[in-house]
Each structure stands twice: as C-alpha cells, then as structure tokens.
mmCIF file of C-alpha atoms (C1' of nucleotides) in Angstrom:
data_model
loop_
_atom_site.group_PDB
_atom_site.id
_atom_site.type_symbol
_atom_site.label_atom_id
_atom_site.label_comp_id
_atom_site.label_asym_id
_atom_site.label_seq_id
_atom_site.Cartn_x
_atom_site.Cartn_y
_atom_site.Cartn_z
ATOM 1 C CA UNK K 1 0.000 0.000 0.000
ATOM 2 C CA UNK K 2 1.519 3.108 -0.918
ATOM 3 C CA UNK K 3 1.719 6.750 0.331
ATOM 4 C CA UNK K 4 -1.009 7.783 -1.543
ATOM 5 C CA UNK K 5 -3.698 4.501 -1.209
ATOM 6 C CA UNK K 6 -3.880 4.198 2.545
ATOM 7 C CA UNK K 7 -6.924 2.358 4.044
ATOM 8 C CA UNK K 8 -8.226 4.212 7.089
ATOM 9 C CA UNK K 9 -6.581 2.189 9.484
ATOM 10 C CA UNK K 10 -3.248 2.322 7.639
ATOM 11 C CA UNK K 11 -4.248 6.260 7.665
ATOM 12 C CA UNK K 12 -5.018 6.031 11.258
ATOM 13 C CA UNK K 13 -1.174 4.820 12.151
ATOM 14 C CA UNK K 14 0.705 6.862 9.823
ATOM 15 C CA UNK K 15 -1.197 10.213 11.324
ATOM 16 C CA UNK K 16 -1.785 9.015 14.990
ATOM 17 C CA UNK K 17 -5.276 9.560 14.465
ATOM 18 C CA UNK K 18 -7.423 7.070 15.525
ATOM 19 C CA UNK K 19 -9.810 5.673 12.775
ATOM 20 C CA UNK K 20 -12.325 6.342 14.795
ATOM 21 C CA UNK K 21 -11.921 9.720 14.896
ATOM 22 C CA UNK K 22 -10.804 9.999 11.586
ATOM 23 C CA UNK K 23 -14.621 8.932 10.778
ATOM 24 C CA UNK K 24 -15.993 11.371 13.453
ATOM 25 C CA UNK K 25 -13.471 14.351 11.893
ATOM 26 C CA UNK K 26 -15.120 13.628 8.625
ATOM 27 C CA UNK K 27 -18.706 13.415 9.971
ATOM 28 C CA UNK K 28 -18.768 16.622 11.911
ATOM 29 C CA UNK K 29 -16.926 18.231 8.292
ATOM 30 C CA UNK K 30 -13.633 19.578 9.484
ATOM 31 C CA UNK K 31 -12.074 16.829 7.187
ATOM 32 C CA UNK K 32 -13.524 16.433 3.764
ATOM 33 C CA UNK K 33 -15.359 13.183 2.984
ATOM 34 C CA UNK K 34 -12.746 10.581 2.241
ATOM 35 C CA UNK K 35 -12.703 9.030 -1.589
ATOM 36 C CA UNK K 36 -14.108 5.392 -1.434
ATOM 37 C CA UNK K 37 -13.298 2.448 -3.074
ATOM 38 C CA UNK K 38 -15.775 0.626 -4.935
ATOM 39 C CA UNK K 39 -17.223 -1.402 -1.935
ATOM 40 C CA UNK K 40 -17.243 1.891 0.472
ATOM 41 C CA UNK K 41 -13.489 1.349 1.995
ATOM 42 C CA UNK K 42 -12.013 4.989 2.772
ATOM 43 C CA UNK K 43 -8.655 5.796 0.711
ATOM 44 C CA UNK K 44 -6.257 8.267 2.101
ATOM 45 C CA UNK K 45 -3.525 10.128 -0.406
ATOM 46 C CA UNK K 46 -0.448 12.182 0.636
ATOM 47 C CA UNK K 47 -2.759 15.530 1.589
ATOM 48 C CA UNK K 48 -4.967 13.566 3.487
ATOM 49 C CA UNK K 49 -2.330 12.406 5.958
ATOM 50 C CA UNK K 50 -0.760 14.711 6.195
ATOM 51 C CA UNK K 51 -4.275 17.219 6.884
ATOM 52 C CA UNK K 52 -4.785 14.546 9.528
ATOM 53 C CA UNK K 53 -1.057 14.519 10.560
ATOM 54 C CA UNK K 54 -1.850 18.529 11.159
ATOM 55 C CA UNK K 55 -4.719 17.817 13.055
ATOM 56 C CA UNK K 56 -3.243 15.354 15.611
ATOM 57 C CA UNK K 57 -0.325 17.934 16.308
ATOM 58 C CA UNK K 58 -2.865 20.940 17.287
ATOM 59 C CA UNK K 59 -4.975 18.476 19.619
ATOM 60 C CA UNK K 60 -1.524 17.710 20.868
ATOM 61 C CA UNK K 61 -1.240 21.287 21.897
ATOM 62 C CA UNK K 62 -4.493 21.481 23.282
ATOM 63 C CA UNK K 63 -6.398 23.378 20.416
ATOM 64 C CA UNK K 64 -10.496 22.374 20.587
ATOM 65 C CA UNK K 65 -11.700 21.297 17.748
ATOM 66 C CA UNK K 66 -13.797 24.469 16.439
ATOM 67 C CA UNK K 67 -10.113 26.413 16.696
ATOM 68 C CA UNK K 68 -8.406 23.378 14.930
ATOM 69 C CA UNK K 69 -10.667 24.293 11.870
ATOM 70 C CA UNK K 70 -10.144 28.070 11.976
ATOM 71 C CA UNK K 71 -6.301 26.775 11.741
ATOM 72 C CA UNK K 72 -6.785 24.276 9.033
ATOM 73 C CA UNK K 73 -9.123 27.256 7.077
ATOM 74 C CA UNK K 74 -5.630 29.438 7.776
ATOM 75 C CA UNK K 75 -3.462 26.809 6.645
ATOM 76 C CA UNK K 76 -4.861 25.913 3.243
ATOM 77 C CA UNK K 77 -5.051 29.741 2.316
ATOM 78 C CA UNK K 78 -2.039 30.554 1.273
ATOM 79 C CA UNK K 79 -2.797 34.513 2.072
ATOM 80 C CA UNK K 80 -3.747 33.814 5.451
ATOM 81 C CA UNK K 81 -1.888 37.305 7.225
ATOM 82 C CA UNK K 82 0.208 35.580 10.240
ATOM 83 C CA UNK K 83 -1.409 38.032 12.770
ATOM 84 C CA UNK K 84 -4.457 35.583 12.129
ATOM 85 C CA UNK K 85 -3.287 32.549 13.223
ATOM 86 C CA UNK K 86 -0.919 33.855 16.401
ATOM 87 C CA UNK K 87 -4.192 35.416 17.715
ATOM 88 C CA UNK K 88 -5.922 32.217 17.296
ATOM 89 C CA UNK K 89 -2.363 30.941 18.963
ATOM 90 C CA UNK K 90 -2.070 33.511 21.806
ATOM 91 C CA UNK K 91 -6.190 33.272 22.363
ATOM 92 C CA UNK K 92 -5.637 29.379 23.413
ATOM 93 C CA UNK K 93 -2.741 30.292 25.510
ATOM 94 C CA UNK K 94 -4.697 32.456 27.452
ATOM 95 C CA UNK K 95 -6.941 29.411 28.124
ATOM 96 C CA UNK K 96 -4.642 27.215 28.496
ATOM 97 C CA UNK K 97 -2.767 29.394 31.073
ATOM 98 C CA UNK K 98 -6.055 29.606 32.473
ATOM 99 C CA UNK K 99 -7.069 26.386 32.964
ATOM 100 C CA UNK K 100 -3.711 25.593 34.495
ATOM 101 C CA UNK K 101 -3.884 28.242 37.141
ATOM 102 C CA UNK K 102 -7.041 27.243 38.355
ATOM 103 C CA UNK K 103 -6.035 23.582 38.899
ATOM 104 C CA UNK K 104 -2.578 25.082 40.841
ATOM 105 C CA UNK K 105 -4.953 26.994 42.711
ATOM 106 C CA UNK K 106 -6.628 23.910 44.020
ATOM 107 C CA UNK K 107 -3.589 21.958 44.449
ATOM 108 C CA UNK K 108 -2.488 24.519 46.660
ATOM 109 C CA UNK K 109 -5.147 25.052 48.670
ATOM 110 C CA UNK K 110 -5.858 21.343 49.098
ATOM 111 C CA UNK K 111 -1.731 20.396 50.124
ATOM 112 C CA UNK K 112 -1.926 23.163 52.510
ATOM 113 C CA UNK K 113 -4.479 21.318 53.871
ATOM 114 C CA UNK K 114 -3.147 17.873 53.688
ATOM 115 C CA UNK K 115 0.126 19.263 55.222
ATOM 116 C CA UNK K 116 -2.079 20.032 58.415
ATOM 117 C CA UNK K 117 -3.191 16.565 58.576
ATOM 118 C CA UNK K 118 -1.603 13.946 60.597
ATOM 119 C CA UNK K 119 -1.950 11.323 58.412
ATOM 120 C CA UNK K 120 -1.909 8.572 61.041
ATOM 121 C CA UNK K 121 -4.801 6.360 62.893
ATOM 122 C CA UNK K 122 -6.197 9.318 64.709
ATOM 123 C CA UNK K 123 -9.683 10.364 62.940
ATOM 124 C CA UNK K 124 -9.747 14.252 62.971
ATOM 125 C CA UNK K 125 -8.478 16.206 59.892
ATOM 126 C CA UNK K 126 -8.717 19.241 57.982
ATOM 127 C CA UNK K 127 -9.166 18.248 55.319
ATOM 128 C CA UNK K 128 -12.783 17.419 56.417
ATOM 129 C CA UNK K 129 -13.383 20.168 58.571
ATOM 130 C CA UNK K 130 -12.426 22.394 55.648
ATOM 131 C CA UNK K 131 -15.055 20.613 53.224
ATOM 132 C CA UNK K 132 -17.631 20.497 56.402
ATOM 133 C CA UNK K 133 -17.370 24.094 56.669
ATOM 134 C CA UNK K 134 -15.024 23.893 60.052
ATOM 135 C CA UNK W 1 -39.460 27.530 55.010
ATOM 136 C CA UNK W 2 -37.284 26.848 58.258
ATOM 137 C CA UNK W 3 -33.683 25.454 58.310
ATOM 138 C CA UNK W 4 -35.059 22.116 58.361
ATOM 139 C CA UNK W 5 -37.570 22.128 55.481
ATOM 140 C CA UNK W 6 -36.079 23.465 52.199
ATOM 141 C CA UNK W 7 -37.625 22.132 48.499
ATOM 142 C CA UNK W 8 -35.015 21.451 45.809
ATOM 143 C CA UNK W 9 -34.503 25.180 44.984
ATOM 144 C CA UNK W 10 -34.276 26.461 48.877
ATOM 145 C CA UNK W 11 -31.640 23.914 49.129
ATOM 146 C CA UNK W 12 -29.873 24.892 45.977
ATOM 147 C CA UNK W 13 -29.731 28.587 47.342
ATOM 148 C CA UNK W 14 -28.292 27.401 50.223
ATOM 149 C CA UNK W 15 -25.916 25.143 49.697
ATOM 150 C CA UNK W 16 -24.428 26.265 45.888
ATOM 151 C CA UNK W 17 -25.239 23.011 44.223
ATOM 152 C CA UNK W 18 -27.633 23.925 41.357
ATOM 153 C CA UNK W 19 -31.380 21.814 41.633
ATOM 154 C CA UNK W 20 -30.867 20.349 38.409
ATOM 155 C CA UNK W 21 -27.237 18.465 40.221
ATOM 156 C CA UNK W 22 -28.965 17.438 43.358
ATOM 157 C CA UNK W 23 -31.190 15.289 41.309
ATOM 158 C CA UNK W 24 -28.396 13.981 39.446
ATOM 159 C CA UNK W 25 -26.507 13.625 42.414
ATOM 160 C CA UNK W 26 -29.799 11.638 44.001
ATOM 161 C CA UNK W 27 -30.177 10.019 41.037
ATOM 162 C CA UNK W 28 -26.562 8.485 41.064
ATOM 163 C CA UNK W 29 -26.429 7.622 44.919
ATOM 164 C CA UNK W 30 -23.772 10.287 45.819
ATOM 165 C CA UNK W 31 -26.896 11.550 48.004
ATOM 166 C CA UNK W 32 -29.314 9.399 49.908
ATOM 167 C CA UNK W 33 -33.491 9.971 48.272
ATOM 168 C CA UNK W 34 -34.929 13.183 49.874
ATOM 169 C CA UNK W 35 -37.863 12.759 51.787
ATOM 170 C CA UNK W 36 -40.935 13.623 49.671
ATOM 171 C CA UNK W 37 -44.015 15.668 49.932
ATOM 172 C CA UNK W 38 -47.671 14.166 49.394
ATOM 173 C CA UNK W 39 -47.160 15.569 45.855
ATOM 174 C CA UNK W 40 -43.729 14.509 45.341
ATOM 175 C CA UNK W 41 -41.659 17.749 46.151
ATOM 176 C CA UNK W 42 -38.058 16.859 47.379
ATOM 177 C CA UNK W 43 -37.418 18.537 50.877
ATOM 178 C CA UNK W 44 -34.107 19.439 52.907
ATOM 179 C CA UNK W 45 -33.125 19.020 56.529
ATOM 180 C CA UNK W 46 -29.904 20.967 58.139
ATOM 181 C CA UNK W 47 -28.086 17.766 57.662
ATOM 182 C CA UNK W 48 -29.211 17.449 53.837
ATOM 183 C CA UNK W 49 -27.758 20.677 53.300
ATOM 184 C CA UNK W 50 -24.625 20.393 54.941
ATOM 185 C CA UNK W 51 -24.055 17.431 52.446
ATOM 186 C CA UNK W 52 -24.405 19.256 49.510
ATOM 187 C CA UNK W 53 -22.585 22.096 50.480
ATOM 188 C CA UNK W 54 -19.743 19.453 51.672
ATOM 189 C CA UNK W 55 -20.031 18.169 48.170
ATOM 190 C CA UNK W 56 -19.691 21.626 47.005
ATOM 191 C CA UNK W 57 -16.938 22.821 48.439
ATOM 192 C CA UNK W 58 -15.280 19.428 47.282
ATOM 193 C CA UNK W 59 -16.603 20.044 43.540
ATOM 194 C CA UNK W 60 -15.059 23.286 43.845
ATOM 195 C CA UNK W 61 -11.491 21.484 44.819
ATOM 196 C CA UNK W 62 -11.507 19.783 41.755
ATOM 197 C CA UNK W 63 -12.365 16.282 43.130
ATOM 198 C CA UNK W 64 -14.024 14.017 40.737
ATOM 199 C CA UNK W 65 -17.726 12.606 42.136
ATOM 200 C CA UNK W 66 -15.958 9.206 42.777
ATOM 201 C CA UNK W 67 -13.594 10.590 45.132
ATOM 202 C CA UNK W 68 -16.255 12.623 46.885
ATOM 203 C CA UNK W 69 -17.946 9.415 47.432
ATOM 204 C CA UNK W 70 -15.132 8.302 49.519
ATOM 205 C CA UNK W 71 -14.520 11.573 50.922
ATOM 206 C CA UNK W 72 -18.491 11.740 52.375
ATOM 207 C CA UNK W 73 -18.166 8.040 53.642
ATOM 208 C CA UNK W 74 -14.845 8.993 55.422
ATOM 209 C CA UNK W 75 -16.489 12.013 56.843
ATOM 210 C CA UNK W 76 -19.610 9.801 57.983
ATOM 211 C CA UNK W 77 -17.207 7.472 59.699
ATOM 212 C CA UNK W 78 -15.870 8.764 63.168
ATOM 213 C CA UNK W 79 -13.306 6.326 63.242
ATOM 214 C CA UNK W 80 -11.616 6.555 60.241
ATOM 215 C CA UNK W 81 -7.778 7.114 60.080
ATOM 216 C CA UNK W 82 -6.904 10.316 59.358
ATOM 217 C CA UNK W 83 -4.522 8.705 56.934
ATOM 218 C CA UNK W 84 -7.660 7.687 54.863
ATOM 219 C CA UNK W 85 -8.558 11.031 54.025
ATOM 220 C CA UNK W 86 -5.065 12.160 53.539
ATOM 221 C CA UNK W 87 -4.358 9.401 51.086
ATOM 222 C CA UNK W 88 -7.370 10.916 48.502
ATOM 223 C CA UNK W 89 -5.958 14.353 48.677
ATOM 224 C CA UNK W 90 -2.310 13.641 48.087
ATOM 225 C CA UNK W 91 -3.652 11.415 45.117
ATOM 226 C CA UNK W 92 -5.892 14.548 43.852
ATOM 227 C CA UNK W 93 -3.051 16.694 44.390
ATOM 228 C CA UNK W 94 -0.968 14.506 42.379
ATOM 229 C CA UNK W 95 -3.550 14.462 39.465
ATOM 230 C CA UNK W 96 -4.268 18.052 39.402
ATOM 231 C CA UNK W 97 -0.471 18.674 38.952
ATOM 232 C CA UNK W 98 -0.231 16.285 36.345
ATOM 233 C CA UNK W 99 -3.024 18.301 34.874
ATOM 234 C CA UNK W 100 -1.777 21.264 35.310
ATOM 235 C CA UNK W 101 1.768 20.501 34.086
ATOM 236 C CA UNK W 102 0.297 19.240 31.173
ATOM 237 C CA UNK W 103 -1.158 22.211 30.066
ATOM 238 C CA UNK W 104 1.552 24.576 30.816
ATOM 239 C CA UNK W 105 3.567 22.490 28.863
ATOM 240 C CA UNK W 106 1.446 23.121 25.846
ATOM 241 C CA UNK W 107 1.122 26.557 26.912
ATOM 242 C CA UNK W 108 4.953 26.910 26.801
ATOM 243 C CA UNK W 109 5.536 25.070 23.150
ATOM 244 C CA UNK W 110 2.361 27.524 21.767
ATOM 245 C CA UNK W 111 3.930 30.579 23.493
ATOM 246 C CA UNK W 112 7.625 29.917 21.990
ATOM 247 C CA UNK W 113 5.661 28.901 18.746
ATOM 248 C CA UNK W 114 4.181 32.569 18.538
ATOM 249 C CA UNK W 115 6.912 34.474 19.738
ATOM 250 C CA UNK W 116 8.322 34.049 16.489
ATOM 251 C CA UNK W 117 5.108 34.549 14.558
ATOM 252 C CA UNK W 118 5.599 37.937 13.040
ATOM 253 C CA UNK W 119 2.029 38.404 13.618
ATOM 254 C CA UNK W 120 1.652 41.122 10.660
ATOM 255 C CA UNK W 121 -0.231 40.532 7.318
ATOM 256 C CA UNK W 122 2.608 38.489 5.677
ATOM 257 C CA UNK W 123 1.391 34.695 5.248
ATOM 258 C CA UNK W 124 4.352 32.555 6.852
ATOM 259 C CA UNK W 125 3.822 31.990 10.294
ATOM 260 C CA UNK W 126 6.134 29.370 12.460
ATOM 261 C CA UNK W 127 2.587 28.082 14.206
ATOM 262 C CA UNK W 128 1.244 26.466 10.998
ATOM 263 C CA UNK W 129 4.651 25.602 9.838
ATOM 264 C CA UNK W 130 4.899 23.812 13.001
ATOM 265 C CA UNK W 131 1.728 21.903 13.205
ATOM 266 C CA UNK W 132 2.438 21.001 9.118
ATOM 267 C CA UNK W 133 5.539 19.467 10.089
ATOM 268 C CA UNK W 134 8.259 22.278 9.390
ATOM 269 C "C1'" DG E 1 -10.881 -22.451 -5.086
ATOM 270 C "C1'" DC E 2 -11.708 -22.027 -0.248
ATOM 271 C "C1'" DT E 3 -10.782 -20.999 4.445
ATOM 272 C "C1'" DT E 4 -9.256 -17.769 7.728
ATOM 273 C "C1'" DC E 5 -8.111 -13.700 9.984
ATOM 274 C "C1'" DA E 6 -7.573 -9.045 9.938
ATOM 275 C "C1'" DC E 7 -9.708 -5.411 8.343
ATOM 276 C "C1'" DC E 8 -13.575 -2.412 6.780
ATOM 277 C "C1'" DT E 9 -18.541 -0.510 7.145
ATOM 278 C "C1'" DT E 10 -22.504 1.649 9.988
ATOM 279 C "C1'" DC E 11 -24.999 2.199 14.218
ATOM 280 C "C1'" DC E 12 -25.649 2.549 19.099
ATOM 281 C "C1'" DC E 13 -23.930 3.412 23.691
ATOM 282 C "C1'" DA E 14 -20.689 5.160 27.310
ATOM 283 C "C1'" DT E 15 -17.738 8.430 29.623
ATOM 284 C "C1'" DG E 16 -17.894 13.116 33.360
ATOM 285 C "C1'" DA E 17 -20.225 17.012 35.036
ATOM 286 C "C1'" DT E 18 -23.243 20.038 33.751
ATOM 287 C "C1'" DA E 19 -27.070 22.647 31.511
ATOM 288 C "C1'" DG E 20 -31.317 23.495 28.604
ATOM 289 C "C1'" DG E 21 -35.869 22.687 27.658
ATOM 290 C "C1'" DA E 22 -40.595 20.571 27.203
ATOM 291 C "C1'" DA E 23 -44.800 18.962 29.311
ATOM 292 C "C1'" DG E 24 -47.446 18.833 33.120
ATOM 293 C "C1'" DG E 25 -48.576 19.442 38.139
ATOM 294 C "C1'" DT E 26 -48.453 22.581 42.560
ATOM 295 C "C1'" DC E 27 -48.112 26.430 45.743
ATOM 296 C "C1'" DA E 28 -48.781 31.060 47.351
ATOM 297 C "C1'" DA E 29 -49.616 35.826 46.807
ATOM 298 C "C1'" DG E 30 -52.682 39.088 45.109
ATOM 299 C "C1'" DC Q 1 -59.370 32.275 41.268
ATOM 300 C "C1'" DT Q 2 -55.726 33.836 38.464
ATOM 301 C "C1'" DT Q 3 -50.959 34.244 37.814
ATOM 302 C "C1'" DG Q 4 -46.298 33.414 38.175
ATOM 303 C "C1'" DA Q 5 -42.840 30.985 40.308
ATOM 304 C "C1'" DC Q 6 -41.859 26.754 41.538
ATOM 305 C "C1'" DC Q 7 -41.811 21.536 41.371
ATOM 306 C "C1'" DT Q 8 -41.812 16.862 38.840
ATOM 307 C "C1'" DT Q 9 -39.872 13.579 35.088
ATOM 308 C "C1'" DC Q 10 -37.780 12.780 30.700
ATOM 309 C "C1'" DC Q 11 -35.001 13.830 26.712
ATOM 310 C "C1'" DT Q 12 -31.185 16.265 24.641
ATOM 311 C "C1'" DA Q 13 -26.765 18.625 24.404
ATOM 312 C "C1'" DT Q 14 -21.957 19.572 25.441
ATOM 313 C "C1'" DC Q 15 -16.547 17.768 24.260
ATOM 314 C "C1'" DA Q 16 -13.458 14.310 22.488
ATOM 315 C "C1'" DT Q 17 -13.001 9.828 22.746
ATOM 316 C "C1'" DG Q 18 -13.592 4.766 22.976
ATOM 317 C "C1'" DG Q 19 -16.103 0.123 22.998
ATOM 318 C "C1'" DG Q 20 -18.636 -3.121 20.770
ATOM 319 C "C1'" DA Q 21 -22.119 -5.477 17.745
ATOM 320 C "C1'" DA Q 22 -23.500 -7.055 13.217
ATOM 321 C "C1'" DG Q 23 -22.279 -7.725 8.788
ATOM 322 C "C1'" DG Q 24 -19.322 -7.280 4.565
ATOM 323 C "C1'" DT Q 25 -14.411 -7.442 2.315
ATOM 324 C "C1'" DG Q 26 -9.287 -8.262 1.346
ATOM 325 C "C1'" DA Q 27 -5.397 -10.977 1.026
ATOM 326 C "C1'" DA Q 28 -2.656 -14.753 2.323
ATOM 327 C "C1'" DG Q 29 -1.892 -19.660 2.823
ATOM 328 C "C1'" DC Q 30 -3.218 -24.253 1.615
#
DNA sequence: GCTTCACCTTCCCATGATAGGAAGGTCAAG
DNA sequence: CTTGACCTTCCTATCATGGGAAGGTGAAGC
C-alpha cells in the first residue's frame, strides 16, 4: 500500500489519528469526505495524511476542535496574514494558562491542607473540617 | 421555610449546588433519596444541606464525584484514620499537577511557537509551519 | 478455489459534570 | 381564582473519545 492509497486504518497509524476519529473528523466536516473504493473502503492520499497529521499535532497542543478548523481554514489559504493565526495561537494560551492556574490553585489550597493533617490512625483532619465548613 | 424544610430550589440557594445536580446527584447515589411531599416535592433538613454544600466545596477542589464518594463516607465514619482522608488528597493533588503541568507544557511550546510569529499581514507563520511538520 | 483472519462498514452506547428545555402538576400571593 | 414561580420527570446537548455489535471485504496460505 503506498503513500497515496492508505486504508483508514493504515491512515489512522501513519497520522496518529485514531480511525475512529478519523470517521468522526469527517462526519462533523472539518475533514472532507474521504474518496471510497468501490465497496465503500475509505482511501487516504499524501494531503490527506498529512491534513490529519496537522490535526493530531494541534490536539496535541491542546487546540479544541472548532479552533483546529479556523487553523486548518488558515493553513490551506495561502494569504492567510500571520497576525491571524498567532491570535488564534495567543487566544488558546490564554486558556490554556487559564485552565492551568485554576487547577494550581486547588492543588495549593488542598496540600496546605493535607500538610495540616496527621496522616496517622487518629480520625480528625482538615481536610474534612475544611469541606464540612469547620 | 425553616432550616429544616427546604424544596429542591431552597436547598440549591443554600448550599451552591444547582437543583438540576442534586437530582443527578440523588439520582446516582452520591446523596441518599430526599424525603418527599404528598405531591412529590423533594425537601431538605440541616443535615441534607450540609451534604451538599460538603459536596460543594469538594466540587469546587476539583475532586471528581468518585472521590467525593469516599470523601463523604470517610467524613460519615468517626473512626476513620486520618490517613484515609489524607491518602485521597495527596492522590488529587498529584492528578491536578499532572493536569496542570500538562497544560503549561502546551502553553509553553504555543507561546515559543508565537513568539516568532511575526504576527503582521505576511502569510508565513512558524505556528502552521509547526503543526504542518516544518 | 476455499478458508481464515484481519480489516472495513454503519450504528448505538458510554464516559464526566453540567445545563437546557418541554410537558405537566403545585403552591402562594394578590 | 388567576398568575407566576416553583416543582416533577424525561429527553437532549456539550466535548473528544472509545467500545462493541453485526455484517461485509481483502489478502494470504493451503
């Protein structure tokens, strides 16, 4: 099978998308519907990969999916003005940055807490007076 | 309505857990079944409440349902260790780090991806090139 | 040629925590 | 006795992903 006549699963491990979600990307549009072969089979080419390849990489970084397509929109046009796609960038950062600091902010809160607790056989702790309203 | 007999939305007030999760929470066992009116209204006791805004204040650490089940059978147990409760925390504290971490992580690769985005209206931006595989 | 196994197809269901809404019944104030 | 705010249950959605069933297909070995 080569480069450009991949089955989806043979699709699905050269992109490290699974072909599950290769099916769902196509269903919900943000991939185009896949050329079949005569019985229905899905054939992938070169582009297709490496669109998925593309795709993978941004989930890697965190991007939802609705931003994934504004980058895939940005990527295919060619005159796509870079301020475009770093405010796309900077935008998820933001909620990324976000989202972190809100999960430190628990952590921190709750290991102050733990640190107060004795750990041992002995049934009072913080930890539940602070969640039973002390 | 007194302290001691709250419907579903006098209980929500109180106790920061919106109506439509107490059922859910009902509904799933995380909360024993309310007493009922003749017609079928849920109501609320003291105690009630103080369980949902235990659960609460436990949502609002971050800990998944499945934890909080432990957490509210360790608080309804007078004996347990200490150690017990400690020993969900730690683990929580451990996830929500891992979390965390993992996000700043992509935060930092995106940031250092769009520092050298020129971010004008010329088309070639380090981002896409990035997520196209250079 | 025929079996066999790995693969493909679609369709339905599940996750985790939450919210929205529809349809219908109830309570309390005016 | 009306009206509006509340309650009930039930269904649907979110977001990205996976599991599995039922049935058809491809290619390799014999």
């Amino acid at each position: 099978m080569g480069k450009d006549d991949m089955n989806i699963g043979a699709a699905a491990a050269a992109s490290g998308v699974s072909a599950k979600m290769i099916r769902h990307y196509e269903q919900i549009g943000l991939i185009p519907p896949a050329t079949r072969s005569a019985v229905g089979y899905r054939h992938y080419d070169a582009a297709g990969i490496h669109t998925l390849t593309f795709i993978r990489r941004a989930r890697d970084l965190g991007f939802p999916l609705e931003e994934i397509r504004q980058l895939l929109a940005l990527w295919r046009d060619r005159q796509r003005p870079s301020a475009d796609v770093k405010a796309v960038a900077l935008r998820h950062v933001a909620a990324l940055e976000a989202k972190a600091e809100a999960l430190r902010a628990m952590s921190r809160t709750l290991q102050a807490l733990a640190e107060h607790c004795h750990g041992d056989s002995r049934p009072d702790c913080p930890i539940l007076d602070e969640l039973a309203g002390s």
